[in-house]
Amino acid sequence: MAANPAPAAAPPPAPPAPSSPHIAAWGDSLTPRVAFTLAALYPARQVFDGGVNGETSGDILRRHRADNRHRDWINVFWYGHNNQTQADQIRADIAASVALLSPGNDRFIVMSVVNQATERENRGGADYRTILELNESLAATYPAHYLDIRSHLVQQADRSRWQDAADFDNDVVPRSLRYDHIHLNHDGSRVVAERLKRFIDAKGW
């Protein structure tokens, strides 16, 4: 009796999609200055500015979902500054954006939400713990992709200046790096862009 033929070998897996060295920065009004500065730090790369004033995490996700051009790029997600107390929503929107990336593209960065220099978001304020617990949750969910930019900015305080020293005690971004209660000035945006570059370079992306 003839032996049964051996089953056909499975086809080899498809090669991973080619990855792009370019960077897409998704966020709200804090993002455009950072994207502009990051582009200057990477003159050989394109940097897409996906920042729109006043948008919540859900608004940013809707734009990201409609965009098909940047899913194989390095993606930076900086969500939540306009719905910062809606932790569950922010987590869900970031997770949905990560899921939209091209298959095999794990080159993304989730940045922490920055608390405002206001009574509610200063250390001990009504919303302070909510924001810190959200950031702790993001760090636990994306340990290899999380960048705690909030703490990095706070640590840049020049404590020889009384206002920066007070901001440091309140655990908020120092006045020397912002022009109002939340928005970063040129120096603050440069601090963020330089930290992003170090993160990206360390990953070899």
mmCIF file of C-alpha atoms in Angstrom:
data_model
loop_
_atom_site.group_PDB
_atom_site.id
_atom_site.type_symbol
_atom_site.label_atom_id
_atom_site.label_comp_id
_atom_site.label_asym_id
_atom_site.label_seq_id
_atom_site.Cartn_x
_atom_site.Cartn_y
_atom_site.Cartn_z
ATOM 1 C CA MET A 1 0.000 0.000 0.000
ATOM 2 C CA ALA A 2 1.451 3.340 -1.041
ATOM 3 C CA ALA A 3 2.424 5.721 1.736
ATOM 4 C CA ASN A 4 0.467 8.931 2.027
ATOM 5 C CA PRO A 5 2.358 11.871 0.545
ATOM 6 C CA ALA A 6 3.950 14.222 3.028
ATOM 7 C CA PRO A 7 1.930 17.396 3.619
ATOM 8 C CA ALA A 8 3.068 20.387 1.673
ATOM 9 C CA ALA A 9 5.387 22.678 3.542
ATOM 10 C CA ALA A 10 3.813 25.857 4.871
ATOM 11 C CA PRO A 11 4.715 28.905 2.837
ATOM 12 C CA PRO A 12 7.381 31.081 4.410
ATOM 13 C CA PRO A 13 6.055 34.043 6.409
ATOM 14 C CA ALA A 14 5.732 37.274 4.531
ATOM 15 C CA PRO A 15 8.646 39.623 5.112
ATOM 16 C CA PRO A 16 7.870 42.504 7.461
ATOM 17 C CA ALA A 17 6.712 45.681 5.828
ATOM 18 C CA PRO A 18 9.541 48.139 5.310
ATOM 19 C CA SER A 19 9.681 50.674 8.107
ATOM 20 C CA SER A 20 10.082 54.385 7.620
ATOM 21 C CA PRO A 21 12.609 56.473 9.564
ATOM 22 C CA HIS A 22 10.232 59.421 9.567
ATOM 23 C CA ILE A 23 8.326 60.601 12.635
ATOM 24 C CA ALA A 24 4.654 61.428 13.169
ATOM 25 C CA ALA A 25 3.878 63.402 16.333
ATOM 26 C CA TRP A 26 0.223 63.204 17.389
ATOM 27 C CA GLY A 27 -1.255 65.475 20.021
ATOM 28 C CA ASP A 28 -2.819 68.805 20.857
ATOM 29 C CA SER A 29 -1.516 72.354 21.206
ATOM 30 C CA LEU A 30 1.684 71.241 22.950
ATOM 31 C CA THR A 31 2.774 69.258 19.890
ATOM 32 C CA PRO A 32 3.421 71.745 17.016
ATOM 33 C CA ARG A 33 6.408 73.536 18.597
ATOM 34 C CA VAL A 34 7.930 70.196 19.585
ATOM 35 C CA ALA A 35 7.455 68.763 16.088
ATOM 36 C CA PHE A 36 9.056 71.859 14.556
ATOM 37 C CA THR A 37 12.066 71.588 16.861
ATOM 38 C CA LEU A 38 12.358 67.831 16.338
ATOM 39 C CA ALA A 39 12.470 68.396 12.583
ATOM 40 C CA ALA A 40 15.475 70.669 13.061
ATOM 41 C CA LEU A 41 17.200 67.946 15.088
ATOM 42 C CA TYR A 42 16.552 65.394 12.315
ATOM 43 C CA PRO A 43 17.218 67.316 9.066
ATOM 44 C CA ALA A 44 17.317 64.093 7.020
ATOM 45 C CA ARG A 45 13.909 62.933 8.240
ATOM 46 C CA GLN A 46 10.365 64.142 7.784
ATOM 47 C CA VAL A 47 8.489 65.065 10.947
ATOM 48 C CA PHE A 48 4.709 65.213 10.635
ATOM 49 C CA ASP A 49 2.998 67.694 12.955
ATOM 50 C CA GLY A 50 -0.213 66.016 14.108
ATOM 51 C CA GLY A 51 -0.966 68.559 16.817
ATOM 52 C CA VAL A 52 -4.249 70.504 16.851
ATOM 53 C CA ASN A 53 -5.231 73.067 19.471
ATOM 54 C CA GLY A 54 -7.908 72.121 21.949
ATOM 55 C CA GLU A 55 -8.296 68.492 20.973
ATOM 56 C CA THR A 56 -9.122 65.719 23.426
ATOM 57 C CA SER A 57 -7.620 62.262 23.152
ATOM 58 C CA GLY A 58 -10.724 61.136 21.276
ATOM 59 C CA ASP A 59 -10.375 63.951 18.744
ATOM 60 C CA ILE A 60 -6.747 63.021 18.104
ATOM 61 C CA LEU A 61 -7.672 59.356 17.691
ATOM 62 C CA ARG A 62 -10.300 60.241 15.078
ATOM 63 C CA ARG A 63 -7.697 62.092 13.027
ATOM 64 C CA HIS A 64 -5.196 59.277 13.466
ATOM 65 C CA ARG A 65 -7.784 56.704 12.382
ATOM 66 C CA ALA A 66 -8.499 58.687 9.211
ATOM 67 C CA ASP A 67 -4.789 58.944 8.360
ATOM 68 C CA ASN A 68 -3.215 56.150 6.297
ATOM 69 C CA ARG A 69 0.072 57.834 5.411
ATOM 70 C CA HIS A 70 2.021 57.571 8.647
ATOM 71 C CA ARG A 71 1.250 54.129 10.037
ATOM 72 C CA ASP A 72 4.693 52.756 9.172
ATOM 73 C CA TRP A 73 6.469 55.812 10.627
ATOM 74 C CA ILE A 74 7.744 56.235 14.174
ATOM 75 C CA ASN A 75 4.631 57.485 15.975
ATOM 76 C CA VAL A 76 4.634 59.717 19.048
ATOM 77 C CA PHE A 77 1.378 59.788 21.022
ATOM 78 C CA TRP A 78 0.990 62.740 23.405
ATOM 79 C CA TYR A 79 -2.685 62.579 24.317
ATOM 80 C CA GLY A 80 -4.851 63.862 27.136
ATOM 81 C CA HIS A 81 -4.161 67.504 27.913
ATOM 82 C CA ASN A 82 -7.733 68.585 27.146
ATOM 83 C CA ASN A 83 -9.485 65.695 28.936
ATOM 84 C CA GLN A 84 -6.815 64.964 31.503
ATOM 85 C CA THR A 85 -9.168 63.655 34.191
ATOM 86 C CA GLN A 86 -10.783 61.077 31.853
ATOM 87 C CA ALA A 87 -8.148 58.439 32.470
ATOM 88 C CA ASP A 88 -10.062 55.464 31.078
ATOM 89 C CA GLN A 89 -10.860 57.321 27.876
ATOM 90 C CA ILE A 90 -7.270 58.431 27.369
ATOM 91 C CA ARG A 91 -5.963 54.896 27.898
ATOM 92 C CA ALA A 92 -8.502 53.493 25.440
ATOM 93 C CA ASP A 93 -7.724 56.115 22.802
ATOM 94 C CA ILE A 94 -3.980 55.514 23.022
ATOM 95 C CA ALA A 95 -4.501 51.751 22.782
ATOM 96 C CA ALA A 96 -6.666 52.244 19.684
ATOM 97 C CA SER A 97 -3.981 54.385 18.060
ATOM 98 C CA VAL A 98 -1.285 51.807 18.775
ATOM 99 C CA ALA A 99 -3.497 49.150 17.172
ATOM 100 C CA LEU A 100 -3.728 51.239 13.991
ATOM 101 C CA LEU A 101 0.005 51.037 13.276
ATOM 102 C CA SER A 102 1.183 48.896 10.367
ATOM 103 C CA PRO A 103 1.657 45.201 11.187
ATOM 104 C CA GLY A 104 5.086 44.728 12.708
ATOM 105 C CA ASN A 105 5.602 48.415 13.426
ATOM 106 C CA ASP A 106 6.346 48.626 17.132
ATOM 107 C CA ARG A 107 8.181 51.929 16.865
ATOM 108 C CA PHE A 108 5.941 54.190 18.912
ATOM 109 C CA ILE A 109 6.293 56.389 21.974
ATOM 110 C CA VAL A 110 3.621 57.130 24.569
ATOM 111 C CA MET A 111 4.376 60.339 26.459
ATOM 112 C CA SER A 112 3.034 61.203 29.886
ATOM 113 C CA VAL A 113 0.300 63.776 30.434
ATOM 114 C CA VAL A 114 1.649 67.066 31.789
ATOM 115 C CA ASN A 115 -0.262 68.550 34.718
ATOM 116 C CA GLN A 116 -1.118 72.237 34.564
ATOM 117 C CA ALA A 117 0.259 74.862 36.921
ATOM 118 C CA THR A 118 -3.142 75.409 38.522
ATOM 119 C CA GLU A 119 -4.594 74.901 41.963
ATOM 120 C CA ARG A 120 -6.365 71.713 40.870
ATOM 121 C CA GLU A 121 -3.283 70.149 39.246
ATOM 122 C CA ASN A 122 -0.487 71.345 41.514
ATOM 123 C CA ARG A 123 0.841 68.810 44.005
ATOM 124 C CA GLY A 124 -1.989 68.021 46.395
ATOM 125 C CA GLY A 125 -4.690 69.486 44.137
ATOM 126 C CA ALA A 126 -7.971 67.766 43.368
ATOM 127 C CA ASP A 127 -6.788 66.375 39.996
ATOM 128 C CA TYR A 128 -3.111 65.857 40.763
ATOM 129 C CA ARG A 129 -3.306 62.199 41.770
ATOM 130 C CA THR A 130 -5.639 61.374 38.887
ATOM 131 C CA ILE A 131 -3.049 62.547 36.373
ATOM 132 C CA LEU A 132 -0.133 60.846 38.113
ATOM 133 C CA GLU A 133 -2.050 57.574 38.389
ATOM 134 C CA LEU A 134 -2.916 57.789 34.693
ATOM 135 C CA ASN A 135 0.767 58.209 33.871
ATOM 136 C CA GLU A 136 1.705 55.296 36.131
ATOM 137 C CA SER A 137 -0.831 53.162 34.289
ATOM 138 C CA LEU A 138 0.604 54.155 30.892
ATOM 139 C CA ALA A 139 4.108 53.316 32.104
ATOM 140 C CA ALA A 140 2.928 49.873 33.208
ATOM 141 C CA THR A 141 1.076 49.218 29.941
ATOM 142 C CA TYR A 142 3.862 50.390 27.610
ATOM 143 C CA PRO A 143 7.089 49.871 29.585
ATOM 144 C CA ALA A 144 9.356 49.809 26.520
ATOM 145 C CA HIS A 145 7.591 52.697 24.823
ATOM 146 C CA TYR A 146 6.756 55.092 27.649
ATOM 147 C CA LEU A 147 8.522 58.420 28.048
ATOM 148 C CA ASP A 148 7.841 60.318 31.268
ATOM 149 C CA ILE A 149 8.248 63.748 29.768
ATOM 150 C CA ARG A 150 6.271 65.362 32.591
ATOM 151 C CA SER A 151 8.830 64.438 35.231
ATOM 152 C CA HIS A 152 11.682 65.316 32.884
ATOM 153 C CA LEU A 153 10.298 68.819 32.405
ATOM 154 C CA VAL A 154 9.749 69.306 36.137
ATOM 155 C CA GLN A 155 13.361 68.311 36.799
ATOM 156 C CA GLN A 156 14.634 71.107 34.525
ATOM 157 C CA ALA A 157 13.631 73.765 37.056
ATOM 158 C CA ASP A 158 16.284 76.360 37.842
ATOM 159 C CA ARG A 159 15.796 76.441 41.586
ATOM 160 C CA SER A 160 17.887 79.590 41.888
ATOM 161 C CA ARG A 161 14.808 81.358 40.473
ATOM 162 C CA TRP A 162 12.040 81.744 43.017
ATOM 163 C CA GLN A 163 9.239 80.970 40.536
ATOM 164 C CA ASP A 164 10.950 77.833 39.220
ATOM 165 C CA ALA A 165 11.640 76.751 42.805
ATOM 166 C CA ALA A 166 7.960 77.196 43.695
ATOM 167 C CA ASP A 167 6.916 75.264 40.596
ATOM 168 C CA PHE A 168 9.308 72.460 41.480
ATOM 169 C CA ASP A 169 7.746 72.229 44.935
ATOM 170 C CA ASN A 170 4.307 72.089 43.255
ATOM 171 C CA ASP A 171 5.560 69.337 40.873
ATOM 172 C CA VAL A 172 4.661 71.284 37.728
ATOM 173 C CA VAL A 173 6.643 72.431 34.686
ATOM 174 C CA PRO A 174 8.806 75.407 35.697
ATOM 175 C CA ARG A 175 7.757 78.850 34.593
ATOM 176 C CA SER A 176 11.044 79.243 32.704
ATOM 177 C CA LEU A 177 9.851 76.542 30.250
ATOM 178 C CA ARG A 178 6.251 77.685 29.659
ATOM 179 C CA TYR A 179 4.375 80.861 28.752
ATOM 180 C CA ASP A 180 1.118 80.132 30.540
ATOM 181 C CA HIS A 181 -0.266 77.481 32.883
ATOM 182 C CA ILE A 182 0.397 74.602 30.427
ATOM 183 C CA HIS A 183 1.871 75.637 27.055
ATOM 184 C CA LEU A 184 5.599 75.302 26.552
ATOM 185 C CA ASN A 185 7.746 78.143 25.294
ATOM 186 C CA HIS A 186 10.652 77.692 22.890
ATOM 187 C CA ASP A 187 12.965 76.407 25.620
ATOM 188 C CA GLY A 188 10.379 73.965 26.933
ATOM 189 C CA SER A 189 9.649 72.615 23.464
ATOM 190 C CA ARG A 190 13.367 72.198 22.859
ATOM 191 C CA VAL A 191 13.696 70.192 26.088
ATOM 192 C CA VAL A 192 10.934 67.842 24.914
ATOM 193 C CA ALA A 193 12.327 67.486 21.386
ATOM 194 C CA GLU A 194 15.848 66.765 22.630
ATOM 195 C CA ARG A 195 14.551 64.150 25.066
ATOM 196 C CA LEU A 196 12.538 62.524 22.286
ATOM 197 C CA LYS A 197 15.609 62.403 20.074
ATOM 198 C CA ARG A 198 17.625 60.685 22.797
ATOM 199 C CA PHE A 199 14.836 58.123 23.236
ATOM 200 C CA ILE A 200 14.582 57.437 19.492
ATOM 201 C CA ASP A 201 18.339 57.228 19.026
ATOM 202 C CA ALA A 202 18.712 54.876 21.990
ATOM 203 C CA LYS A 203 16.173 52.562 20.380
ATOM 204 C CA GLY A 204 18.083 52.591 17.103
ATOM 205 C CA TRP A 205 14.986 53.678 15.204
#
